[in-house]
mmCIF file of C-alpha atoms in Angstrom:
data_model
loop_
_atom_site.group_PDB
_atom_site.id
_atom_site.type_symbol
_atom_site.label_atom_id
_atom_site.label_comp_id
_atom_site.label_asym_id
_atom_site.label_seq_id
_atom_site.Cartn_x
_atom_site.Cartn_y
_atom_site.Cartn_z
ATOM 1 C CA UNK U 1 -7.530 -11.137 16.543
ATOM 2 C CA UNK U 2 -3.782 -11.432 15.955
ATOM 3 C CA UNK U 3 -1.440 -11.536 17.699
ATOM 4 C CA UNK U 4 -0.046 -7.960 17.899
ATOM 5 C CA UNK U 5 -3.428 -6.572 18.177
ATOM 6 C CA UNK U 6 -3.969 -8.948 21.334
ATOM 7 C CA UNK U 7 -0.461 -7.610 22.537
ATOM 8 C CA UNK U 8 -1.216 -4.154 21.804
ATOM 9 C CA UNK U 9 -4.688 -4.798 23.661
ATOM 10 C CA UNK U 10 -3.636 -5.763 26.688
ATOM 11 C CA UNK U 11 -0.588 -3.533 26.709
ATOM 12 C CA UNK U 12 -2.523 -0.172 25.985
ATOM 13 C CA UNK U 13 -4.438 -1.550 29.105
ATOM 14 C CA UNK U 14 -1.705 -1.913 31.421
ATOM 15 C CA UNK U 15 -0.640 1.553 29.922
ATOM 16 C CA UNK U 16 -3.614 3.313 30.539
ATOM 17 C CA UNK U 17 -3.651 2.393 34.370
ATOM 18 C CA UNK U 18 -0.219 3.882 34.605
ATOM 19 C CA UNK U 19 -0.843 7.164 32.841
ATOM 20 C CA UNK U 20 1.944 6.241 30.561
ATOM 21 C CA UNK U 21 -0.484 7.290 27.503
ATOM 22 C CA UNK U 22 0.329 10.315 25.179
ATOM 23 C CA UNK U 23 -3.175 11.423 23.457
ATOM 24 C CA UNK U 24 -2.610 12.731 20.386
ATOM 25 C CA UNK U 25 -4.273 16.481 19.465
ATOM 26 C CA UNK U 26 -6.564 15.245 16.603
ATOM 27 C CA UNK U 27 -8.269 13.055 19.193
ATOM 28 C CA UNK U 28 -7.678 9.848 17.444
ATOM 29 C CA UNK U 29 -5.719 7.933 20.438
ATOM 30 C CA UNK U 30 -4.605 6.903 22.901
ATOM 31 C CA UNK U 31 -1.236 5.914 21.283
ATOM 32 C CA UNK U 32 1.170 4.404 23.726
ATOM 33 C CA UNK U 33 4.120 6.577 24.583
ATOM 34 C CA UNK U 34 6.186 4.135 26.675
ATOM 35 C CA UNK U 35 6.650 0.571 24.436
ATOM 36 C CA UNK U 36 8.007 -3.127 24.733
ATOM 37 C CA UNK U 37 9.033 -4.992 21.440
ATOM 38 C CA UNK U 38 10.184 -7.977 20.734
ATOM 39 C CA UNK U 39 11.578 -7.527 17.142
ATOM 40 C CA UNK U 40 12.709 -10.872 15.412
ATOM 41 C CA UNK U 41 14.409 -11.903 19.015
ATOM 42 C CA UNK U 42 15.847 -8.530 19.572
ATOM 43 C CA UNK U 43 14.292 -6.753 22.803
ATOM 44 C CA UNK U 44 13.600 -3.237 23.538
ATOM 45 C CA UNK U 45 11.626 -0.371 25.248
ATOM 46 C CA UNK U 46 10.978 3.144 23.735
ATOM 47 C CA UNK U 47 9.966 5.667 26.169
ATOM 48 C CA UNK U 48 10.012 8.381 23.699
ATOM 49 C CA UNK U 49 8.714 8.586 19.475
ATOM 50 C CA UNK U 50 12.609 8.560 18.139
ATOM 51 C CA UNK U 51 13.689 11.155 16.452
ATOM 52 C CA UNK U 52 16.718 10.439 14.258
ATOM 53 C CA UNK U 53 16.216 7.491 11.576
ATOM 54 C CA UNK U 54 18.065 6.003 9.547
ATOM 55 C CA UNK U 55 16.099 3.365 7.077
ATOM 56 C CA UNK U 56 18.106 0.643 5.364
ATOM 57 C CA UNK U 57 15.901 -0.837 2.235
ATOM 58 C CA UNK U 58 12.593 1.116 1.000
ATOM 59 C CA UNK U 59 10.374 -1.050 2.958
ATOM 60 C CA UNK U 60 11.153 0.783 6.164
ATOM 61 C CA UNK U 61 12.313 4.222 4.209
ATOM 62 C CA UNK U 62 8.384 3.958 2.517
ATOM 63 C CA UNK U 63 6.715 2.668 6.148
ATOM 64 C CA UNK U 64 7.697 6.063 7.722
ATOM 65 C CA UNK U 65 6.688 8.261 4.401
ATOM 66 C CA UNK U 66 3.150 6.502 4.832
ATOM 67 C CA UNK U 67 2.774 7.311 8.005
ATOM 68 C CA UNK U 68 3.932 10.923 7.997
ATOM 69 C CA UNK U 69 6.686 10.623 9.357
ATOM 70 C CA UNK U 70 9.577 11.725 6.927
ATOM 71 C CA UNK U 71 10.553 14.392 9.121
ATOM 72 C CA UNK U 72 12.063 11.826 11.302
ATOM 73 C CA UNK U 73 14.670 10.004 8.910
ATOM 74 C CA UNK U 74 17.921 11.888 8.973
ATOM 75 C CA UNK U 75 19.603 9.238 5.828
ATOM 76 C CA UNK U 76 19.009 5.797 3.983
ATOM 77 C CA UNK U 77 20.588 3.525 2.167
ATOM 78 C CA UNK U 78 20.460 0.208 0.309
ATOM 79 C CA UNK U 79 17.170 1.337 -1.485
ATOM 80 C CA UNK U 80 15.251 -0.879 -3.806
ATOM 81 C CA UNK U 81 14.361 1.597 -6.249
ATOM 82 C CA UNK U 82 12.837 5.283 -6.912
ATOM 83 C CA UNK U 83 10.227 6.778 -4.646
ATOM 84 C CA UNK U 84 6.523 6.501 -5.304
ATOM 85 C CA UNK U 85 5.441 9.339 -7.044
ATOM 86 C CA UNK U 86 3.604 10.507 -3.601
ATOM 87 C CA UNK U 87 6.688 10.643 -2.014
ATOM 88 C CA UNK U 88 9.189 11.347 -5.296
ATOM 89 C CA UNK U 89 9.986 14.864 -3.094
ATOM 90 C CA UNK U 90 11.180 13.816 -0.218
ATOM 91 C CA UNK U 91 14.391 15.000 0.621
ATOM 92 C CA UNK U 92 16.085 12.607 2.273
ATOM 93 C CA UNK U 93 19.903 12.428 2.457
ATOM 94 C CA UNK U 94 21.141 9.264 0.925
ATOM 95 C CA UNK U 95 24.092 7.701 3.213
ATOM 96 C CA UNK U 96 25.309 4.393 0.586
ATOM 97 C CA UNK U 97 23.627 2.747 -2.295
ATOM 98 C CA UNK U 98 24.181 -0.279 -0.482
ATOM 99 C CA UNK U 99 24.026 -1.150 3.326
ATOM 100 C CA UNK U 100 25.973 1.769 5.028
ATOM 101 C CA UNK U 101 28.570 0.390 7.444
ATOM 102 C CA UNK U 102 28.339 1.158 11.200
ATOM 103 C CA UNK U 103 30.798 4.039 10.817
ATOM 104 C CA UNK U 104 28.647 5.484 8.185
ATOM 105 C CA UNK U 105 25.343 5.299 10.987
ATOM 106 C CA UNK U 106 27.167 5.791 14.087
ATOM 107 C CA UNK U 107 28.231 9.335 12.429
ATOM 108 C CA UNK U 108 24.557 10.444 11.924
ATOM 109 C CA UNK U 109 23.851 10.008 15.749
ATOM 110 C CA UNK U 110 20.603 8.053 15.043
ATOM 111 C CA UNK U 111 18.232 7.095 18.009
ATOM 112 C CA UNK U 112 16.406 4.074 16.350
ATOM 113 C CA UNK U 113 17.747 2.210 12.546
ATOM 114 C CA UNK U 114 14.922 0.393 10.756
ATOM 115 C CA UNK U 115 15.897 -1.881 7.905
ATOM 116 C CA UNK U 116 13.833 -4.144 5.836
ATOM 117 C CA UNK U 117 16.428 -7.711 6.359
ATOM 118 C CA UNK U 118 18.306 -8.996 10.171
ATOM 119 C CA UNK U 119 21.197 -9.295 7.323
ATOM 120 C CA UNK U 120 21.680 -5.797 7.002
ATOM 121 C CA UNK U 121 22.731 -5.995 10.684
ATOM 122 C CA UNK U 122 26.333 -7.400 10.824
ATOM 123 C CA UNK U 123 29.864 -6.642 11.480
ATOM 124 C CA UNK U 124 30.116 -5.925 7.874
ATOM 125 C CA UNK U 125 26.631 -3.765 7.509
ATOM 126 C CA UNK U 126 25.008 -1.541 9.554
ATOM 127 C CA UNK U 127 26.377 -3.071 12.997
ATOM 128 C CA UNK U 128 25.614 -5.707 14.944
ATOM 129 C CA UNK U 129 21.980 -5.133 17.153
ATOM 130 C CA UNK U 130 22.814 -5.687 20.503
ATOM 131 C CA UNK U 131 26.275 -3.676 20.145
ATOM 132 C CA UNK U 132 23.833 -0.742 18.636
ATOM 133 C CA UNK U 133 21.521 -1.176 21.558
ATOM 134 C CA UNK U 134 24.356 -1.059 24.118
ATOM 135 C CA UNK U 135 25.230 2.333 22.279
ATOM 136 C CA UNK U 136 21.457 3.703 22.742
ATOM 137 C CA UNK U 137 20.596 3.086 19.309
ATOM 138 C CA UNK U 138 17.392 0.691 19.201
ATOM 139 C CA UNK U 139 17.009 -1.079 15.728
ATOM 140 C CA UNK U 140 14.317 -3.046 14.343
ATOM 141 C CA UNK U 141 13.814 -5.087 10.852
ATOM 142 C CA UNK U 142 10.260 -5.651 9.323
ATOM 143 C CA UNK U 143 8.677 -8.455 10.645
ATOM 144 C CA UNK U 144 7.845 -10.308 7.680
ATOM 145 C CA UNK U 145 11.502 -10.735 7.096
ATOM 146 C CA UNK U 146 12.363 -12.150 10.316
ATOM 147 C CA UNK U 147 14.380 -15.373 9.994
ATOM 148 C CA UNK U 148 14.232 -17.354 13.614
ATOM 149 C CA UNK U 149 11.605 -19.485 13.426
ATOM 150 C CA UNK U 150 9.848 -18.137 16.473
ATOM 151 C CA UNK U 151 9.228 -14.816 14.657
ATOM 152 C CA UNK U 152 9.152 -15.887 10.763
ATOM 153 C CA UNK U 153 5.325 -15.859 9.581
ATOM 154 C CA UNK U 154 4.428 -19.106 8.525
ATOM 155 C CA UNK U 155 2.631 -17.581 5.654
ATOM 156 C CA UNK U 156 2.555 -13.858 5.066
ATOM 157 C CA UNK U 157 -0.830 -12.097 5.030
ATOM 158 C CA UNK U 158 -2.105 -8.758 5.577
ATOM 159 C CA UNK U 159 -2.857 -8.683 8.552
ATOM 160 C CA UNK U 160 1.065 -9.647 9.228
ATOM 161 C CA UNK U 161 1.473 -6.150 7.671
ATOM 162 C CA UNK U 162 -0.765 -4.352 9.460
ATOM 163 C CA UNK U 163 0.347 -5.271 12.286
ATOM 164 C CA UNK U 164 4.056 -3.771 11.275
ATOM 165 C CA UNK U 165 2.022 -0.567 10.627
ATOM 166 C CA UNK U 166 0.773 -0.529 14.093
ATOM 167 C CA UNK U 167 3.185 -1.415 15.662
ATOM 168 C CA UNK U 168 5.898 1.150 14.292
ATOM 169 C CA UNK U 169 3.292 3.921 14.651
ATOM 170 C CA UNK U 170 3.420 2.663 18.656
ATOM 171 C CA UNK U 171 6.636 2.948 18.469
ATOM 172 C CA UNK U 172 6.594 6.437 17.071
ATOM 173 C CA UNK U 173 3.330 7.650 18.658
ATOM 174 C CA UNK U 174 1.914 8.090 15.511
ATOM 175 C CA UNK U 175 -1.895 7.126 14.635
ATOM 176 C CA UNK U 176 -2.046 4.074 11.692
ATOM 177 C CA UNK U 177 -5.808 4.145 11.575
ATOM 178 C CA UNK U 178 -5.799 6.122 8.236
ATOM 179 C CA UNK U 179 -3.445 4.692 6.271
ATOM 180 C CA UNK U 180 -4.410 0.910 7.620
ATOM 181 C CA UNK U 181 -8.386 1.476 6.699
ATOM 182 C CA UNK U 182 -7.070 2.876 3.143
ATOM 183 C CA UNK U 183 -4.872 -0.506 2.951
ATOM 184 C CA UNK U 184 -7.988 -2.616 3.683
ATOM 185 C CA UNK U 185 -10.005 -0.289 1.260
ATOM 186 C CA UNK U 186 -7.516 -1.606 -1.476
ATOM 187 C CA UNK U 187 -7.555 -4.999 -0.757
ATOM 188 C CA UNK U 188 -11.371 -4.998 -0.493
ATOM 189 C CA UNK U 189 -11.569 -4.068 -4.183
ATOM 190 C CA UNK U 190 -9.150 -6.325 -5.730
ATOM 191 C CA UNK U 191 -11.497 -9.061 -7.677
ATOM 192 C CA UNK U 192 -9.981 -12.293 -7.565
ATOM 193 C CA UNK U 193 -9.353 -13.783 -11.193
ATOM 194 C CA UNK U 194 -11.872 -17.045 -11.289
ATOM 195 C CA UNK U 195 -10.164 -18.687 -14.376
ATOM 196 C CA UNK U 196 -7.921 -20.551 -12.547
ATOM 197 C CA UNK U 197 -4.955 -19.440 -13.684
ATOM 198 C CA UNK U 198 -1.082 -20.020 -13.033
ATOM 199 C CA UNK U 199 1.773 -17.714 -12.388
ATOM 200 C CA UNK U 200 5.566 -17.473 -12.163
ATOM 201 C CA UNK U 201 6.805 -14.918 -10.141
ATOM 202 C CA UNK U 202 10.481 -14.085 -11.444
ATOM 203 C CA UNK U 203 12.201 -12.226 -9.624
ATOM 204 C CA UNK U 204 15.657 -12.355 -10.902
ATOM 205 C CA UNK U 205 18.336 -15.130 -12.560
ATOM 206 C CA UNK U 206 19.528 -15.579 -15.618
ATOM 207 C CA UNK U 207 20.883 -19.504 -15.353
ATOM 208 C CA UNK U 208 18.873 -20.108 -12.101
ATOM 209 C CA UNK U 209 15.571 -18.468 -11.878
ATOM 210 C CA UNK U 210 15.187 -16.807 -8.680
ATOM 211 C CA UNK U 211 11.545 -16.310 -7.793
ATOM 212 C CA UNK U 212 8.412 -15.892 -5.445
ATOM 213 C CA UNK U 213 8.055 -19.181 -3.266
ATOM 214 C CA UNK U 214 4.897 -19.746 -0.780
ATOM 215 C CA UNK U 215 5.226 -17.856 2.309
ATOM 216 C CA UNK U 216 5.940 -14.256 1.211
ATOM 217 C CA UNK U 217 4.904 -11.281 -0.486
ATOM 218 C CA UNK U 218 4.849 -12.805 -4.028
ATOM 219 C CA UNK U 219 2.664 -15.892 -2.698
ATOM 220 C CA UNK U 220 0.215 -13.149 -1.013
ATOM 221 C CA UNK U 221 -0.250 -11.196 -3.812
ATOM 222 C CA UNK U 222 -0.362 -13.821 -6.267
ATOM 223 C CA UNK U 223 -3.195 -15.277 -4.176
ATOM 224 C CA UNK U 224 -4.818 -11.830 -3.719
ATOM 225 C CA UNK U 225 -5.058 -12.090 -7.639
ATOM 226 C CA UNK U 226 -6.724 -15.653 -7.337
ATOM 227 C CA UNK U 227 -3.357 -16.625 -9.264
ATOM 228 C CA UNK U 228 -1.637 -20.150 -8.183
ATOM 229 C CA UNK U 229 2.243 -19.808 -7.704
ATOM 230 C CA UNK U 230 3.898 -22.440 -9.674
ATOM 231 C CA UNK U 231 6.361 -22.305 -6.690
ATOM 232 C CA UNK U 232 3.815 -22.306 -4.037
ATOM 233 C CA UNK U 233 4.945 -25.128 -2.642
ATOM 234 C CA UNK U 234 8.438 -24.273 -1.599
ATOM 235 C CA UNK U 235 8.086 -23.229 2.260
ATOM 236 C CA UNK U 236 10.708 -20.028 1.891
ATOM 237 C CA UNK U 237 9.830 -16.281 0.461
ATOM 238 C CA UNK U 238 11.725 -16.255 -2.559
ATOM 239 C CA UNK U 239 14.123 -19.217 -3.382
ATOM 240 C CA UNK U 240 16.054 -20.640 -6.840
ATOM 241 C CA UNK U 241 13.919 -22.846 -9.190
ATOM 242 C CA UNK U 242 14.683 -24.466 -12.167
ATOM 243 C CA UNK U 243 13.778 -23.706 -16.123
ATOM 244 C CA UNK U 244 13.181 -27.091 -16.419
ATOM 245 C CA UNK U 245 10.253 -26.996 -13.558
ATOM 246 C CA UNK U 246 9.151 -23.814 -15.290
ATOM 247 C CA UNK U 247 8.509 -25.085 -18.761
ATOM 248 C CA UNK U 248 6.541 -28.120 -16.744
ATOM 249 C CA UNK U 249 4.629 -25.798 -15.246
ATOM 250 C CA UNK U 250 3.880 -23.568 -18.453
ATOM 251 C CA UNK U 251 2.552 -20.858 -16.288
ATOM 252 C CA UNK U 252 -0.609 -18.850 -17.675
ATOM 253 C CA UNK U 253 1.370 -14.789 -16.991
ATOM 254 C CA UNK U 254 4.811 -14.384 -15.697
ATOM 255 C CA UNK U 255 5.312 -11.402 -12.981
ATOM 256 C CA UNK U 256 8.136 -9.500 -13.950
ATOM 257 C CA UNK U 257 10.233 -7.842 -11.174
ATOM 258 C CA UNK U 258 11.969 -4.539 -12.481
ATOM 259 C CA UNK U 259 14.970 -3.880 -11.163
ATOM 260 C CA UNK U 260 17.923 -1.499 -12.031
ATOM 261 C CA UNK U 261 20.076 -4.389 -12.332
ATOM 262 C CA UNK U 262 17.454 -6.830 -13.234
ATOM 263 C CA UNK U 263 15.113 -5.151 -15.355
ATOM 264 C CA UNK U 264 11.918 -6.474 -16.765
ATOM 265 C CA UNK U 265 13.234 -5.899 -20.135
ATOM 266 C CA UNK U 266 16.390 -7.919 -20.003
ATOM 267 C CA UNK U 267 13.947 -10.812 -18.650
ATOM 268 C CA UNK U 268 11.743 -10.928 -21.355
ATOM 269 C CA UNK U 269 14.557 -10.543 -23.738
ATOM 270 C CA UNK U 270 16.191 -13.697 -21.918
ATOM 271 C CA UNK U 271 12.883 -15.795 -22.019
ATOM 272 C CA UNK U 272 12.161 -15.394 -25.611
ATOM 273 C CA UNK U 273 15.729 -15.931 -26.564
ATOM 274 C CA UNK U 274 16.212 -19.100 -24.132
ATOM 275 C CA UNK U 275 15.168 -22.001 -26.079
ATOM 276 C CA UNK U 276 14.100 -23.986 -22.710
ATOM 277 C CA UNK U 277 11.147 -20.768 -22.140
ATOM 278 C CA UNK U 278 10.816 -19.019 -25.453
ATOM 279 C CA UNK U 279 8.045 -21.807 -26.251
ATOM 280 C CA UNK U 280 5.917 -20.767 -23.232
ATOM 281 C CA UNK U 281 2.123 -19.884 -23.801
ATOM 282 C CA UNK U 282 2.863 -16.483 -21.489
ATOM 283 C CA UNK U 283 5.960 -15.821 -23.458
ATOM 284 C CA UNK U 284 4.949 -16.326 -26.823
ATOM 285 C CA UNK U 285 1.696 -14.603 -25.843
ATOM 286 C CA UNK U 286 3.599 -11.554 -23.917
ATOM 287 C CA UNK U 287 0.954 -12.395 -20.912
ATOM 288 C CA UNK U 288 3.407 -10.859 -18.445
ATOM 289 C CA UNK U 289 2.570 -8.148 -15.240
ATOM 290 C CA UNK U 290 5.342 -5.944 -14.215
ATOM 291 C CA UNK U 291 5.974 -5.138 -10.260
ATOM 292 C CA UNK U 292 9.237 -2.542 -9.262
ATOM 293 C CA UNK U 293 11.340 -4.277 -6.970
ATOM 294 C CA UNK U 294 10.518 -2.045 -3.811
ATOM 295 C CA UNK U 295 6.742 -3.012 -4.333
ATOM 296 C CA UNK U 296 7.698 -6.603 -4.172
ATOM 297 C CA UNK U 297 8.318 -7.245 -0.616
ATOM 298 C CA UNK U 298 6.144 -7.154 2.493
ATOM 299 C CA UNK U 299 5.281 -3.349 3.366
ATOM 300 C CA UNK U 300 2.631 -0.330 2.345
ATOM 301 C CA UNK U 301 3.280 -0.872 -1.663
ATOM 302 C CA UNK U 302 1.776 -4.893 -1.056
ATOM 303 C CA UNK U 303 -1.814 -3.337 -1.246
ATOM 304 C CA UNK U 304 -1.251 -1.008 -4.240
ATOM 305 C CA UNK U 305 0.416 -3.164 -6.023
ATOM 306 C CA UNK U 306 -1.594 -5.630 -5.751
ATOM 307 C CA UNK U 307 -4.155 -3.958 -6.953
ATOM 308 C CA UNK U 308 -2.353 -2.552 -9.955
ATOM 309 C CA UNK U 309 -1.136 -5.671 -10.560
ATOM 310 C CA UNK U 310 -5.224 -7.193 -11.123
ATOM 311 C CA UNK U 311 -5.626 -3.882 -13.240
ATOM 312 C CA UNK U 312 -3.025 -5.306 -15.338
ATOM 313 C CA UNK U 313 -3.991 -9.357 -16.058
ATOM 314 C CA UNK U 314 -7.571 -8.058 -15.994
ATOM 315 C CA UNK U 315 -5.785 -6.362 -19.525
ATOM 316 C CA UNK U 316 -4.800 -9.360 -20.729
ATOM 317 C CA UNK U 317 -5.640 -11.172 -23.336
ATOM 318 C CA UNK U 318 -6.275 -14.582 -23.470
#
């Protein structure tokens, strides 16, 4: 059992004996109305579901869609990337392209700010959490991005992310037992490649490669593919390589990361132009899989895209 479920175990317990337990009309609960968390070092209790949300990064924006709970987010910013098409008509009001400042927040009168990094909490970002707190305004990052090393995962897996799914739909009083079981339905039929192949994850670079290390989402899904990560052995979640490790490594398919400012087209056009990669089995063999940037990191897309991504080298030809 991990270690949120133990947590939310004995907590419901202590809960139940105090009536502080809201049962939900579909039957499906108890779900805990009055909540501790300990959030990447930050404390804090919510005695009530908030109400007014603002997301920073489509991790957290594409948490809340998932688990129905759109109504609640009153603006975003800093968002990796277009909507899923399940969610492409949400209307939600769209506060900076990047990390609104705490002006920009403070205006919206949020009760609760969920971002996807600690680093878009700062002076210079959203605000600084315990100066939000002290304003009434309880914040929380995904925990797969926490940083201390008290609260970083050692190595991401799913059950680190369902345990973020439960424990934001504690927070909001919300049931997670749908979307989780689909999430374990998807991982359940992903068939592991047995060929032994290799993989780079790139996620963006030009001089420096900057790609998928061996703790995060990349390593995860990589592994969830029966893919080995030429840069699983660098203990971080993303981190720079070198071309010159690369070509050593002469990976089997390259991952492609599309992003608006990094697309997956300028990256193959820079691999087959640079003469250090252009001489790579997966590039002269176009063996690459393509992942959107929001779909990259640790949240509800990790499952799906996952399995789209074994859909894909399943395709390829070898």
């Amino acid at each position: 059992m991990s270690r949120l479920a133990i947590a939310v175990s004995l907590g419901s317990a202590a809960l139940l004996l105090s009536g502080c337990v809201a049962v939900p009309a579909n039957g499906t609960g108890p779900i805990v109305s009055s909540v501790s968390i300990d959030n990447c070092g930050t404390k804090f209790s919510v005695d009530k579901a908030p109400e007014r949300v603002i997301t920073i990064k489509s991790t957290s924006t594409e948490m809340l869609l998932a688990l129905g709970l759109g109504d609640r987010i009153i603006g975003t910013g800093f968002q990796d990337g277009p909507l899923p098409e399940e969610w492409a008509d949400s209307d939600i009001p769209v506060l900076s392209e990047m990390v609104p400042g705490q002006e920009a927040v403070l205006e919206e009168e949020p009760d609760f700010v969920y971002a996807g990094w600690e680093s878009n909490f700062s002076p210079e970002g959203a605000g600084d959490r315990a100066e939000l707190q002290d304003l009434g305004v309880n914040t929380y990052v995904s925990p797969a991005a926490c940083k201390e090393a008290a609260y970083k995962p050692a190595k991401l897996d799913f059950d680190e992310i369902f345990d973020e799914i439960t424990e934001v739909a504690m927070i909001f009083e919300a049931d997670p037992s749908t979307l989780i079981e689909a999430q374990k339905e998807t991982v359940a039929g992903i068939d592991a490649d047995e060929r032994g192949l290799s993989a780079l994850w790139y996620s963006s670079g030009t001089d420096v490669p900057y790609v998928g290390a061996g703790i995060g989402a990349p390593q995860l899904v990589l592994e969830t593919l029966g893919l080995e990560n030429i840069a699983g052995d660098i203990d971080d979640t993303w981190s720079p390589f070198a071309w010159e490790a690369v070509v050593d490594a002469n990976p089997d398919v390259i991952v492609l990361v599309d992003a608006t400012w990094n697309t997956a087209e300028s990256k193959i056009a820079l691999l087959e132009s640079n003469p250090a990669t252009k001489n790579l089995d997966a590039v002269k063999n176009a063996r690459y899989l393509y992942i959107p940037f929001a779909a990259g990191e640790a949240g509800v897309r990790t499952a799906p895209a996952a399995a789209d991504l074994a859909d894909q080298l399943k395709a390829l030809d070898f």
